[in-house]
Amino acid sequence: MKEKIDLLGAGLIGSLLAIYLRKRGLDVSIYEKRKDWRKMDSSGEGRSINMALSFRGWKALEKAGIREKVLPYTQPMYGRRIHDEHGNTFFQPYGKDNQAIYSISRNSFNKLLLDEAEAQGARLHFEHKVEHVQVGNREVRFSLPDGSAKTVRSEVLIGSDGAYSSLRNAFQSQLRFNFKQQYISHGYKELSIPPAPNGDFAMDPNALHIWPRGKFMLIALPNLDKSFTCTLFLPFEGYKVSFENIHDDQDVDQVFKTHFNDAHALMPNLLKDFRRNPTAALINTECYPWTENNALLIGDAAHAMVPFYGQGMNCGFEDCYILDGLVEKYGTFSWDLVFEKFQKGRKPDTDAICQLAMDNFVEMSDNVADPKFLIRKKIEARLHELFPKEWVPLYSMVTFSDMKYSEAYAIGKIQEKVMDQVMRDPLITQNWDRLDYEDILHQVEVAGAV
Ligand SMILES: Cc1cc2nc3c(=O)[nH]c(=O)nc-3n(C[C@H](O)[C@H](O)[C@H](O)COP(=O)(O)OP(=O)(O)OC[C@H]3O[C@@H](n4cnc5c(N)ncnc54)[C@H](O)[C@@H]3O)c2cc1C
């Protein structure tokens, strides 16, 4: 008899995990609270939220055998295009040799993964909202659209039900479960830039656009239909430019004309978008343990991070890759062993990326526009060019490699210390080209990062 596994949540992570587990021959059911959105007409939605897919995500898709299916849905972004307040733009490549991150619509991606999971034989149960989980016997009570309830007892239960996970809530009533959540001071709103009148992209289609303004910023990622999805990040309150100070269309126009004038000219639907789309909060959650009695948390349910490193989904996909490797190694005779190995090995890495994601808000919203920061990036790029194996910038370690996040974090801290020292030179702006690069590398070696 095939072993039965129940997944809660058919988001990006649950769908990919279902593909992996089906490929291992397990009997997989997914329970999802939403309607089957694949059958719904999405033309009226008007919103297309997109995500940046990078190396770790691709690697997980490749192992699941669906890389080639995903590729046509993506648009490569080779760097950041920074927009200053005067409408000038500057391009900062992400890496070398045309390294890119890839923009993909969340909806199309989730549909594709779910179709694939279903094609592999996973059973999908939509409109099943988890109301309660009894961790002791893995009994899950669902509410159905007609108001009735259904109870399922699972042999193995995995919570891929996102940042507000019901399974995690149930874990909280267990002994010695640690949980920490933090809403940051900023929220976000999705906006859009349609194609230009000639039908083409209105801006550089191969970049992630950023309008960094210190305490707030706007970003835009390209879509395949030649539009851009923009995300406005603002403090909720406490600053002149904040959500609490935007009361009407006039205020929206005023903020955009003053701070994002070049974008404003490309946003005919700004006021409508702003009124219609919700203002959403940003949360970081960390918890432990992730497993209890043959039940496991994965993806955002285990570690929801703020989006400033573009890693939440990539990290969740990497979770699936690692879990699959453990199933391959230890088999399915002892899920407790597999889950225990998973949480022990993975937790330091997800803690590291959660922290890096928090730290990166300052880099994206403020530093990228600072001339000294640009020099610093140039020095780091030169170091990487001269010593490609010995000096890899933190962004590249996180985004273009599968080095453990915790290791990237530790090396990044050493690099930061050495670079802080280098940048203390008051003449660095003139001298950066003539530095003793071997010596900088030596300092890093002495500190143990190479
Ligand atoms: C603004 C923003 C931008 C982002 N950009 C990026 C990016 O560029 N790159 C990147 O890698 N990551 C990004 N992320 C992070 C990424 O969105 C998440 O890490 C990812 O969606 C997590 O997937 P998941 O499947 O774990 O959770 P989710 O996507 O939240 O899916 C959870 C699923 O569970 C279902 N569910 C929830 N509760 C229940 C219940 N009670 N019963 C049944 N079903 C339930 C939900 O309906 C949903 O389908 C971004 C996040 C935000 C907020």
Short mmCIF file of C-alpha atoms and ligand atoms in Angstrom, two decimals:
data_model
loop_
_atom_site.label_atom_id
_atom_site.label_comp_id
_atom_site.label_asym_id
_atom_site.label_seq_id
_atom_site.Cartn_x
_atom_site.Cartn_y
_atom_site.Cartn_z
CA MET A 1 0.00 0.00 0.00
CA LYS A 2 1.21 3.49 -0.86
CA GLU A 3 1.90 5.76 2.06
CA LYS A 4 -0.56 8.59 2.46
CA ILE A 5 0.51 12.20 2.95
CA ASP A 6 -1.79 15.17 3.42
CA LEU A 7 -0.63 18.68 2.58
CA LEU A 8 -2.42 21.76 3.90
CA GLY A 9 -2.25 24.66 1.40
CA ALA A 10 -1.83 24.59 -2.38
CA GLY A 11 0.33 27.69 -2.68
CA LEU A 12 3.68 27.67 -4.47
CA ILE A 13 5.44 25.50 -1.91
CA GLY A 14 2.65 22.97 -1.30
CA SER A 15 2.23 22.49 -5.06
CA LEU A 16 5.93 21.88 -5.70
CA LEU A 17 6.21 19.56 -2.70
CA ALA A 18 3.25 17.54 -4.00
CA ILE A 19 5.13 17.00 -7.28
CA TYR A 20 8.22 15.76 -5.44
CA LEU A 21 6.24 13.42 -3.18
CA ARG A 22 4.22 11.98 -6.07
CA LYS A 23 7.48 11.27 -7.87
CA ARG A 24 8.51 9.24 -4.82
CA GLY A 25 5.35 7.17 -5.29
CA LEU A 26 3.46 8.49 -2.27
CA ASP A 27 -0.29 8.98 -2.10
CA VAL A 28 -0.65 12.78 -1.89
CA SER A 29 -3.73 14.87 -1.09
CA ILE A 30 -3.71 18.67 -0.91
CA TYR A 31 -6.36 20.62 0.98
CA GLU A 32 -6.76 24.28 0.00
CA LYS A 33 -9.17 26.88 1.35
CA ARG A 34 -9.53 28.81 -1.93
CA LYS A 35 -11.75 27.87 -4.85
CA ASP A 36 -9.98 26.24 -7.78
CA TRP A 37 -8.75 29.54 -9.23
CA ARG A 38 -7.42 27.75 -12.32
CA LYS A 39 -11.00 27.46 -13.54
CA MET A 40 -11.90 31.05 -12.75
CA ASP A 41 -11.85 33.78 -15.38
CA SER A 42 -8.86 35.87 -14.42
CA SER A 43 -9.37 38.52 -17.12
CA GLY A 44 -11.33 40.74 -14.75
CA GLU A 45 -8.76 40.52 -11.97
CA GLY A 46 -6.64 43.32 -13.37
CA ARG A 47 -3.79 42.46 -10.96
CA SER A 48 -0.79 40.41 -11.74
CA ILE A 49 1.55 40.06 -8.82
CA ASN A 50 4.97 38.86 -9.85
CA MET A 51 7.93 37.33 -8.11
CA ALA A 52 11.65 37.06 -8.70
CA LEU A 53 12.82 33.50 -9.23
CA SER A 54 16.51 32.85 -8.72
CA PHE A 55 19.10 30.06 -8.58
CA ARG A 56 17.79 28.09 -5.60
CA GLY A 57 14.29 28.10 -7.04
CA TRP A 58 15.49 27.00 -10.47
CA LYS A 59 17.52 24.20 -8.94
CA ALA A 60 14.47 22.85 -7.12
CA LEU A 61 12.34 23.10 -10.28
CA GLU A 62 15.01 21.28 -12.24
CA LYS A 63 15.10 18.36 -9.80
CA ALA A 64 11.31 18.16 -9.98
CA GLY A 65 11.67 17.96 -13.78
CA ILE A 66 9.73 21.13 -14.61
CA ARG A 67 12.38 23.74 -15.29
CA GLU A 68 11.71 23.76 -19.02
CA LYS A 69 7.97 24.17 -18.48
CA VAL A 70 8.49 27.20 -16.25
CA LEU A 71 11.09 28.98 -18.40
CA PRO A 72 8.66 30.35 -21.06
CA TYR A 73 6.71 32.12 -18.30
CA THR A 74 9.70 34.13 -17.12
CA GLN A 75 11.32 37.43 -18.02
CA PRO A 76 15.03 37.79 -17.13
CA MET A 77 16.20 40.82 -15.14
CA TYR A 78 19.96 41.30 -15.37
CA GLY A 79 20.24 44.06 -12.79
CA ARG A 80 18.62 46.92 -10.95
CA ARG A 81 17.69 50.06 -12.82
CA ILE A 82 17.75 52.89 -10.31
CA HIS A 83 15.52 55.93 -10.95
CA ASP A 84 16.62 59.11 -9.21
CA GLU A 85 14.35 62.02 -8.33
CA HIS A 86 15.21 63.86 -11.55
CA GLY A 87 14.22 61.00 -13.81
CA ASN A 88 17.78 59.84 -14.54
CA THR A 89 18.32 56.10 -14.48
CA PHE A 90 21.40 53.99 -13.70
CA PHE A 91 21.89 50.30 -14.30
CA GLN A 92 23.58 48.10 -11.69
CA PRO A 93 24.18 44.54 -12.93
CA TYR A 94 23.25 41.83 -10.41
CA GLY A 95 26.20 39.63 -11.18
CA LYS A 96 28.64 38.82 -13.91
CA ASP A 97 28.29 36.94 -17.18
CA ASN A 98 24.68 38.01 -17.60
CA GLN A 99 23.50 36.46 -14.36
CA ALA A 100 19.81 37.22 -13.94
CA ILE A 101 16.83 36.81 -11.69
CA TYR A 102 13.54 36.01 -13.41
CA SER A 103 10.21 37.74 -13.09
CA ILE A 104 7.20 35.40 -13.11
CA SER A 105 3.51 35.96 -12.44
CA ARG A 106 2.53 34.37 -9.13
CA ASN A 107 -0.85 33.27 -10.51
CA SER A 108 0.43 31.59 -13.67
CA PHE A 109 3.23 29.96 -11.72
CA ASN A 110 0.91 28.57 -9.04
CA LYS A 111 -1.45 27.30 -11.78
CA LEU A 112 1.40 25.61 -13.60
CA LEU A 113 2.70 23.89 -10.46
CA LEU A 114 -0.75 22.75 -9.42
CA ASP A 115 -1.56 21.40 -12.90
CA GLU A 116 1.68 19.46 -12.77
CA ALA A 117 0.94 18.11 -9.27
CA GLU A 118 -2.48 16.99 -10.48
CA ALA A 119 -1.02 15.45 -13.64
CA GLN A 120 1.40 13.50 -11.41
CA GLY A 121 -1.59 12.11 -9.50
CA ALA A 122 -1.95 14.38 -6.45
CA ARG A 123 -5.55 14.67 -5.26
CA LEU A 124 -6.70 18.27 -4.89
CA HIS A 125 -9.45 19.31 -2.47
CA PHE A 126 -10.40 22.96 -2.91
CA GLU A 127 -12.66 24.98 -0.62
CA HIS A 128 -11.41 22.99 2.35
CA LYS A 129 -10.50 25.49 5.02
CA VAL A 130 -8.55 24.11 7.96
CA GLU A 131 -10.38 25.11 11.13
CA HIS A 132 -8.62 22.99 13.70
CA VAL A 133 -5.77 20.50 13.96
CA GLN A 134 -5.35 18.00 16.77
CA VAL A 135 -1.61 17.48 16.73
CA GLY A 136 -1.70 14.35 18.95
CA ASN A 137 -3.55 12.23 16.37
CA ARG A 138 -3.17 14.50 13.29
CA GLU A 139 -6.89 14.99 13.01
CA VAL A 140 -7.79 17.97 10.82
CA ARG A 141 -11.21 19.57 10.80
CA PHE A 142 -12.16 21.47 7.64
CA SER A 143 -15.07 23.77 6.99
CA LEU A 144 -16.74 23.42 3.59
CA PRO A 145 -18.56 26.12 1.58
CA ASP A 146 -22.03 24.78 2.48
CA GLY A 147 -21.23 25.34 6.16
CA SER A 148 -20.64 21.68 6.95
CA ALA A 149 -17.50 20.26 8.52
CA LYS A 150 -15.28 17.36 7.50
CA THR A 151 -12.65 15.59 9.54
CA VAL A 152 -9.61 13.81 8.13
CA ARG A 153 -7.12 11.80 10.13
CA SER A 154 -3.68 11.91 8.53
CA GLU A 155 -0.82 9.48 8.70
CA VAL A 156 1.66 12.19 7.75
CA LEU A 157 0.67 15.85 7.73
CA ILE A 158 2.56 18.78 6.18
CA GLY A 159 1.58 22.40 6.72
CA SER A 160 2.35 24.43 3.61
CA ASP A 161 -0.40 26.87 4.51
CA GLY A 162 1.63 30.04 4.55
CA ALA A 163 2.55 32.81 6.99
CA TYR A 164 -0.67 32.43 9.03
CA SER A 165 -0.48 28.62 9.14
CA SER A 166 -3.21 26.70 10.95
CA LEU A 167 -0.88 23.81 11.65
CA ARG A 168 1.58 26.21 13.26
CA ASN A 169 -1.26 27.61 15.37
CA ALA A 170 -1.96 24.08 16.54
CA PHE A 171 1.73 23.54 17.35
CA GLN A 172 1.52 26.59 19.60
CA SER A 173 -0.62 24.70 22.04
CA GLN A 174 2.15 22.09 22.36
CA LEU A 175 4.76 22.17 25.06
CA ARG A 176 7.87 24.31 24.51
CA PHE A 177 6.99 25.64 21.06
CA ASN A 178 8.80 28.89 20.27
CA PHE A 179 7.16 31.44 18.03
CA LYS A 180 8.11 34.98 17.15
CA GLN A 181 6.34 37.31 14.75
CA GLN A 182 7.14 40.86 13.78
CA TYR A 183 5.20 43.24 11.59
CA ILE A 184 7.56 45.82 10.17
CA SER A 185 6.75 49.52 10.07
CA HIS A 186 6.12 49.42 6.31
CA GLY A 187 3.25 48.13 4.23
CA TYR A 188 2.86 47.76 0.49
CA LYS A 189 0.44 48.31 -2.35
CA GLU A 190 0.48 46.77 -5.82
CA LEU A 191 0.21 49.21 -8.75
CA SER A 192 0.84 48.87 -12.47
CA ILE A 193 2.48 50.34 -15.56
CA PRO A 194 0.67 49.19 -18.73
CA PRO A 195 2.45 48.65 -22.07
CA ALA A 196 3.37 51.86 -23.95
CA PRO A 197 0.94 53.12 -26.65
CA ASN A 198 3.06 51.35 -29.30
CA GLY A 199 2.43 48.06 -27.45
CA ASP A 200 5.99 47.70 -26.21
CA PHE A 201 7.41 47.82 -22.67
CA ALA A 202 7.28 51.37 -21.29
CA MET A 203 10.74 50.93 -19.64
CA ASP A 204 13.78 48.66 -19.81
CA PRO A 205 12.19 45.15 -19.79
CA ASN A 206 15.29 43.37 -18.48
CA ALA A 207 15.72 45.10 -15.14
CA LEU A 208 14.13 45.29 -11.74
CA HIS A 209 13.31 49.01 -11.47
CA ILE A 210 13.79 50.79 -8.16
CA TRP A 211 12.90 54.32 -7.10
CA PRO A 212 14.77 54.44 -3.76
CA ARG A 213 13.69 57.34 -1.55
CA GLY A 214 15.17 56.57 1.86
CA LYS A 215 12.25 55.67 4.09
CA PHE A 216 10.12 54.53 1.17
CA MET A 217 10.48 53.15 -2.32
CA LEU A 218 8.72 51.98 -5.44
CA ILE A 219 9.81 48.91 -7.40
CA ALA A 220 8.62 47.48 -10.74
CA LEU A 221 9.06 44.03 -12.29
CA PRO A 222 8.30 43.27 -15.95
CA ASN A 223 5.50 40.95 -17.07
CA LEU A 224 5.29 38.89 -20.23
CA ASP A 225 2.36 41.01 -21.50
CA LYS A 226 4.79 43.98 -21.55
CA SER A 227 3.27 45.62 -18.50
CA PHE A 228 5.07 46.12 -15.18
CA THR A 229 3.77 45.29 -11.74
CA CYS A 230 4.85 47.95 -9.29
CA THR A 231 5.00 47.68 -5.53
CA LEU A 232 4.94 50.79 -3.40
CA PHE A 233 6.53 50.32 0.03
CA LEU A 234 5.64 53.07 2.53
CA PRO A 235 5.68 53.38 6.31
CA PHE A 236 2.17 53.00 7.70
CA GLU A 237 2.61 56.12 9.84
CA GLY A 238 5.07 58.45 11.51
CA TYR A 239 6.50 60.06 8.35
CA LYS A 240 5.30 62.76 5.97
CA VAL A 241 5.16 60.23 3.15
CA SER A 242 3.21 57.38 4.71
CA PHE A 243 -0.04 55.56 4.16
CA GLU A 244 -1.72 57.47 7.01
CA ASN A 245 -1.11 60.75 5.18
CA ILE A 246 -2.60 59.67 1.87
CA HIS A 247 -6.31 60.43 2.13
CA ASP A 248 -7.50 60.99 -1.42
CA ASP A 249 -6.59 61.00 -5.13
CA GLN A 250 -4.94 64.39 -4.78
CA ASP A 251 -2.55 63.07 -2.13
CA VAL A 252 -1.67 60.06 -4.30
CA ASP A 253 -0.95 62.31 -7.27
CA GLN A 254 1.07 64.67 -5.12
CA VAL A 255 3.30 61.85 -3.73
CA PHE A 256 3.89 60.36 -7.17
CA LYS A 257 4.51 63.67 -8.94
CA THR A 258 6.93 64.75 -6.23
CA HIS A 259 8.86 61.52 -5.70
CA PHE A 260 8.27 59.23 -8.69
CA ASN A 261 7.56 61.67 -11.49
CA ASP A 262 8.94 59.54 -14.34
CA ALA A 263 6.89 56.55 -13.16
CA HIS A 264 3.82 58.74 -12.65
CA ALA A 265 3.89 59.65 -16.35
CA LEU A 266 3.60 55.94 -17.19
CA MET A 267 0.79 55.11 -14.76
CA PRO A 268 -2.59 56.06 -16.27
CA ASN A 269 -4.36 53.72 -13.83
CA LEU A 270 -2.58 54.96 -10.74
CA LEU A 271 -5.59 56.41 -8.93
CA LYS A 272 -7.84 53.47 -9.75
CA ASP A 273 -5.14 50.96 -8.72
CA PHE A 274 -4.44 52.85 -5.53
CA ARG A 275 -8.09 52.93 -4.53
CA ARG A 276 -8.84 49.35 -5.50
CA ASN A 277 -5.79 47.44 -4.29
CA PRO A 278 -5.42 46.73 -0.59
CA THR A 279 -2.64 48.07 1.57
CA ALA A 280 -0.97 44.97 2.93
CA ALA A 281 1.28 44.42 5.94
CA LEU A 282 4.68 42.72 5.95
CA ILE A 283 5.46 40.08 8.52
CA ASN A 284 8.47 38.07 9.62
CA THR A 285 7.78 34.86 11.54
CA GLU A 286 10.20 32.39 13.04
CA CYS A 287 9.30 29.31 15.04
CA TYR A 288 10.70 26.04 16.37
CA PRO A 289 10.31 23.09 16.37
CA TRP A 290 8.89 22.64 12.89
CA THR A 291 7.88 19.05 13.51
CA GLU A 292 5.80 17.18 16.02
CA ASN A 293 4.40 13.68 15.85
CA ASN A 294 4.70 13.06 12.07
CA ALA A 295 3.57 16.57 11.20
CA LEU A 296 5.82 19.23 9.65
CA LEU A 297 5.78 22.92 8.77
CA ILE A 298 7.38 24.04 5.51
CA GLY A 299 7.75 27.23 3.44
CA ASP A 300 6.19 30.39 4.88
CA ALA A 301 4.40 28.32 7.51
CA ALA A 302 7.82 27.64 9.06
CA HIS A 303 9.57 30.91 8.17
CA ALA A 304 7.80 33.88 6.59
CA MET A 305 10.22 36.67 5.69
CA VAL A 306 9.88 40.23 4.44
CA PRO A 307 10.30 40.38 0.64
CA PHE A 308 13.41 42.55 0.35
CA TYR A 309 15.81 39.78 -0.72
CA GLY A 310 13.33 38.15 -3.11
CA GLN A 311 13.96 34.82 -1.39
CA GLY A 312 10.75 33.70 0.39
CA MET A 313 9.56 31.46 -2.44
CA ASN A 314 13.09 30.47 -3.47
CA CYS A 315 13.83 29.45 0.10
CA GLY A 316 10.57 27.47 0.30
CA PHE A 317 11.47 25.69 -2.95
CA GLU A 318 14.87 24.89 -1.48
CA ASP A 319 13.06 23.45 1.56
CA CYS A 320 11.28 21.04 -0.83
CA TYR A 321 14.58 20.12 -2.53
CA ILE A 322 16.25 19.37 0.80
CA LEU A 323 13.29 17.44 2.20
CA ASP A 324 13.17 15.33 -0.97
CA GLY A 325 16.89 14.59 -0.58
CA LEU A 326 16.24 13.32 2.95
CA VAL A 327 13.34 11.14 1.79
CA GLU A 328 15.68 9.75 -0.87
CA LYS A 329 18.35 9.03 1.74
CA TYR A 330 16.30 7.71 4.67
CA GLY A 331 13.21 6.40 2.91
CA THR A 332 9.75 6.76 4.38
CA PHE A 333 10.05 4.22 7.18
CA SER A 334 10.56 6.94 9.75
CA TRP A 335 9.06 10.31 8.94
CA ASP A 336 10.06 11.45 12.42
CA LEU A 337 13.70 10.90 11.49
CA VAL A 338 13.34 12.67 8.12
CA PHE A 339 11.51 15.63 9.66
CA GLU A 340 13.98 15.86 12.55
CA LYS A 341 16.96 15.90 10.18
CA PHE A 342 15.18 18.49 8.06
CA GLN A 343 14.48 20.94 10.85
CA LYS A 344 17.91 20.58 12.47
CA GLY A 345 19.77 21.11 9.23
CA ARG A 346 17.58 23.86 7.84
CA LYS A 347 16.69 26.13 10.74
CA PRO A 348 20.02 28.05 10.96
CA ASP A 349 19.70 28.81 7.25
CA THR A 350 16.17 30.13 7.36
CA ASP A 351 17.06 32.26 10.40
CA ALA A 352 19.93 33.72 8.36
CA ILE A 353 17.82 34.56 5.31
CA CYS A 354 15.05 36.07 7.44
CA GLN A 355 17.66 38.39 8.96
CA LEU A 356 19.23 39.22 5.58
CA ALA A 357 15.79 40.04 4.18
CA MET A 358 15.20 42.49 7.03
CA ASP A 359 18.62 44.09 6.51
CA ASN A 360 18.15 44.43 2.76
CA PHE A 361 15.34 46.95 3.04
CA VAL A 362 17.92 49.60 3.96
CA GLU A 363 20.07 48.62 0.99
CA MET A 364 17.21 48.76 -1.49
CA SER A 365 15.43 51.85 -0.27
CA ASP A 366 18.40 53.99 0.68
CA ASN A 367 21.90 52.75 -0.07
CA VAL A 368 21.46 51.98 -3.77
CA ALA A 369 21.16 55.71 -4.45
CA ASP A 370 24.17 56.69 -2.34
CA PRO A 371 27.30 57.52 -4.41
CA LYS A 372 29.57 56.00 -1.73
CA PHE A 373 27.56 52.80 -1.80
CA LEU A 374 28.04 52.67 -5.57
CA ILE A 375 31.82 52.95 -5.13
CA ARG A 376 31.64 50.19 -2.55
CA LYS A 377 29.78 47.99 -5.02
CA LYS A 378 32.36 48.78 -7.69
CA ILE A 379 35.17 47.72 -5.36
CA GLU A 380 33.35 44.50 -4.53
CA ALA A 381 32.72 43.83 -8.21
CA ARG A 382 36.43 44.38 -8.93
CA LEU A 383 37.35 41.98 -6.11
CA HIS A 384 35.00 39.40 -7.57
CA GLU A 385 36.50 39.93 -11.02
CA LEU A 386 40.07 39.55 -9.74
CA PHE A 387 39.36 36.69 -7.30
CA PRO A 388 36.19 35.03 -8.60
CA LYS A 389 36.34 32.12 -6.15
CA GLU A 390 37.70 33.91 -3.13
CA TRP A 391 35.45 37.00 -3.12
CA VAL A 392 31.82 36.42 -4.00
CA PRO A 393 29.50 39.32 -3.09
CA LEU A 394 26.82 38.51 -0.54
CA TYR A 395 24.01 39.17 -3.01
CA SER A 396 25.54 36.64 -5.41
CA MET A 397 26.03 34.02 -2.69
CA VAL A 398 22.36 34.33 -1.76
CA THR A 399 20.89 34.75 -5.22
CA PHE A 400 23.16 32.92 -7.65
CA SER A 401 24.42 30.00 -5.58
CA ASP A 402 23.10 27.28 -3.31
CA MET A 403 25.60 27.97 -0.55
CA LYS A 404 23.91 27.56 2.81
CA TYR A 405 22.26 30.86 3.76
CA SER A 406 23.93 30.73 7.17
CA GLU A 407 27.36 30.41 5.56
CA ALA A 408 26.63 33.27 3.14
CA TYR A 409 25.50 35.35 6.11
CA ALA A 410 28.71 34.67 8.08
CA ILE A 411 30.99 35.40 5.11
CA GLY A 412 28.95 38.50 4.34
CA LYS A 413 29.56 39.82 7.86
CA ILE A 414 33.33 39.43 7.43
CA GLN A 415 33.26 41.12 4.03
CA GLU A 416 31.20 43.94 5.49
CA LYS A 417 33.73 44.55 8.24
CA VAL A 418 36.64 44.62 5.80
CA MET A 419 34.77 46.88 3.39
CA ASP A 420 33.77 49.27 6.21
CA GLN A 421 37.50 49.64 6.88
CA VAL A 422 38.31 50.21 3.19
CA MET A 423 35.56 52.83 2.90
CA ARG A 424 37.01 54.81 5.84
CA ASP A 425 39.63 56.23 3.43
CA PRO A 426 38.47 59.84 2.91
CA LEU A 427 39.82 59.78 -0.66
CA ILE A 428 38.14 56.53 -1.59
CA THR A 429 36.02 58.14 -4.33
CA GLN A 430 39.20 59.10 -6.23
CA ASN A 431 41.33 56.14 -5.18
CA TRP A 432 39.03 53.15 -5.46
CA ASP A 433 40.57 52.11 -8.76
CA ARG A 434 44.11 52.01 -7.37
CA LEU A 435 43.53 50.08 -4.13
CA ASP A 436 45.70 47.15 -3.11
CA TYR A 437 43.10 44.52 -3.90
CA GLU A 438 45.36 41.63 -2.86
CA ASP A 439 45.62 43.18 0.57
CA ILE A 440 41.84 43.50 0.91
CA LEU A 441 41.48 39.83 0.05
CA HIS A 442 44.23 39.01 2.54
CA GLN A 443 42.26 40.75 5.31
CA VAL A 444 39.26 38.60 4.49
CA GLU A 445 41.43 35.48 4.48
CA VAL A 446 42.86 36.37 7.88
CA ALA A 447 39.32 36.78 9.20
CA GLY A 448 38.55 33.29 7.94
CA ALA A 449 36.06 33.88 5.14
CA VAL A 450 38.01 32.20 2.36
C1 LIG B 1 5.05 41.65 -1.63
C2 LIG B 1 5.77 40.33 -1.67
C3 LIG B 1 6.69 40.07 -2.66
C4 LIG B 1 7.38 38.86 -2.70
N1 LIG B 1 8.30 38.66 -3.68
C5 LIG B 1 9.02 37.53 -3.69
C6 LIG B 1 10.01 37.31 -4.69
O1 LIG B 1 10.21 38.15 -5.57
N2 LIG B 1 10.73 36.14 -4.65
C7 LIG B 1 10.52 35.20 -3.68
O2 LIG B 1 11.23 34.18 -3.69
N3 LIG B 1 9.58 35.38 -2.73
C8 LIG B 1 8.82 36.50 -2.70
N4 LIG B 1 7.86 36.68 -1.75
C9 LIG B 1 7.62 35.61 -0.76
C10 LIG B 1 6.67 34.55 -1.30
O3 LIG B 1 5.46 35.16 -1.68
C11 LIG B 1 6.38 33.49 -0.24
O4 LIG B 1 7.55 33.08 0.38
C12 LIG B 1 5.70 32.28 -0.87
O5 LIG B 1 4.48 32.65 -1.45
C13 LIG B 1 5.45 31.21 0.19
O6 LIG B 1 4.73 30.16 -0.36
P1 LIG B 1 3.88 29.19 0.57
O7 LIG B 1 3.27 28.19 -0.37
O8 LIG B 1 4.68 28.74 1.72
O9 LIG B 1 2.73 30.12 1.18
P2 LIG B 1 1.54 30.83 0.42
O10 LIG B 1 1.95 31.29 -0.92
O11 LIG B 1 0.99 31.85 1.36
O12 LIG B 1 0.46 29.67 0.21
C14 LIG B 1 -0.26 29.15 1.31
C15 LIG B 1 -1.50 28.46 0.77
O13 LIG B 1 -2.22 27.91 1.88
C16 LIG B 1 -3.59 28.24 1.77
N5 LIG B 1 -4.14 28.31 3.12
C17 LIG B 1 -3.86 29.24 4.09
N6 LIG B 1 -4.58 29.00 5.19
C18 LIG B 1 -5.32 27.89 4.94
C19 LIG B 1 -6.29 27.17 5.70
N7 LIG B 1 -6.64 27.54 6.93
N8 LIG B 1 -6.86 26.08 5.12
C20 LIG B 1 -6.51 25.68 3.87
N9 LIG B 1 -5.63 26.35 3.10
C21 LIG B 1 -5.04 27.44 3.63
C22 LIG B 1 -3.59 29.59 1.07
O14 LIG B 1 -4.83 29.85 0.44
C23 LIG B 1 -2.46 29.41 0.07
O15 LIG B 1 -2.90 28.83 -1.13
C24 LIG B 1 7.14 37.88 -1.70
C25 LIG B 1 6.20 38.13 -0.69
C26 LIG B 1 5.52 39.34 -0.66
C27 LIG B 1 4.55 39.60 0.45
#
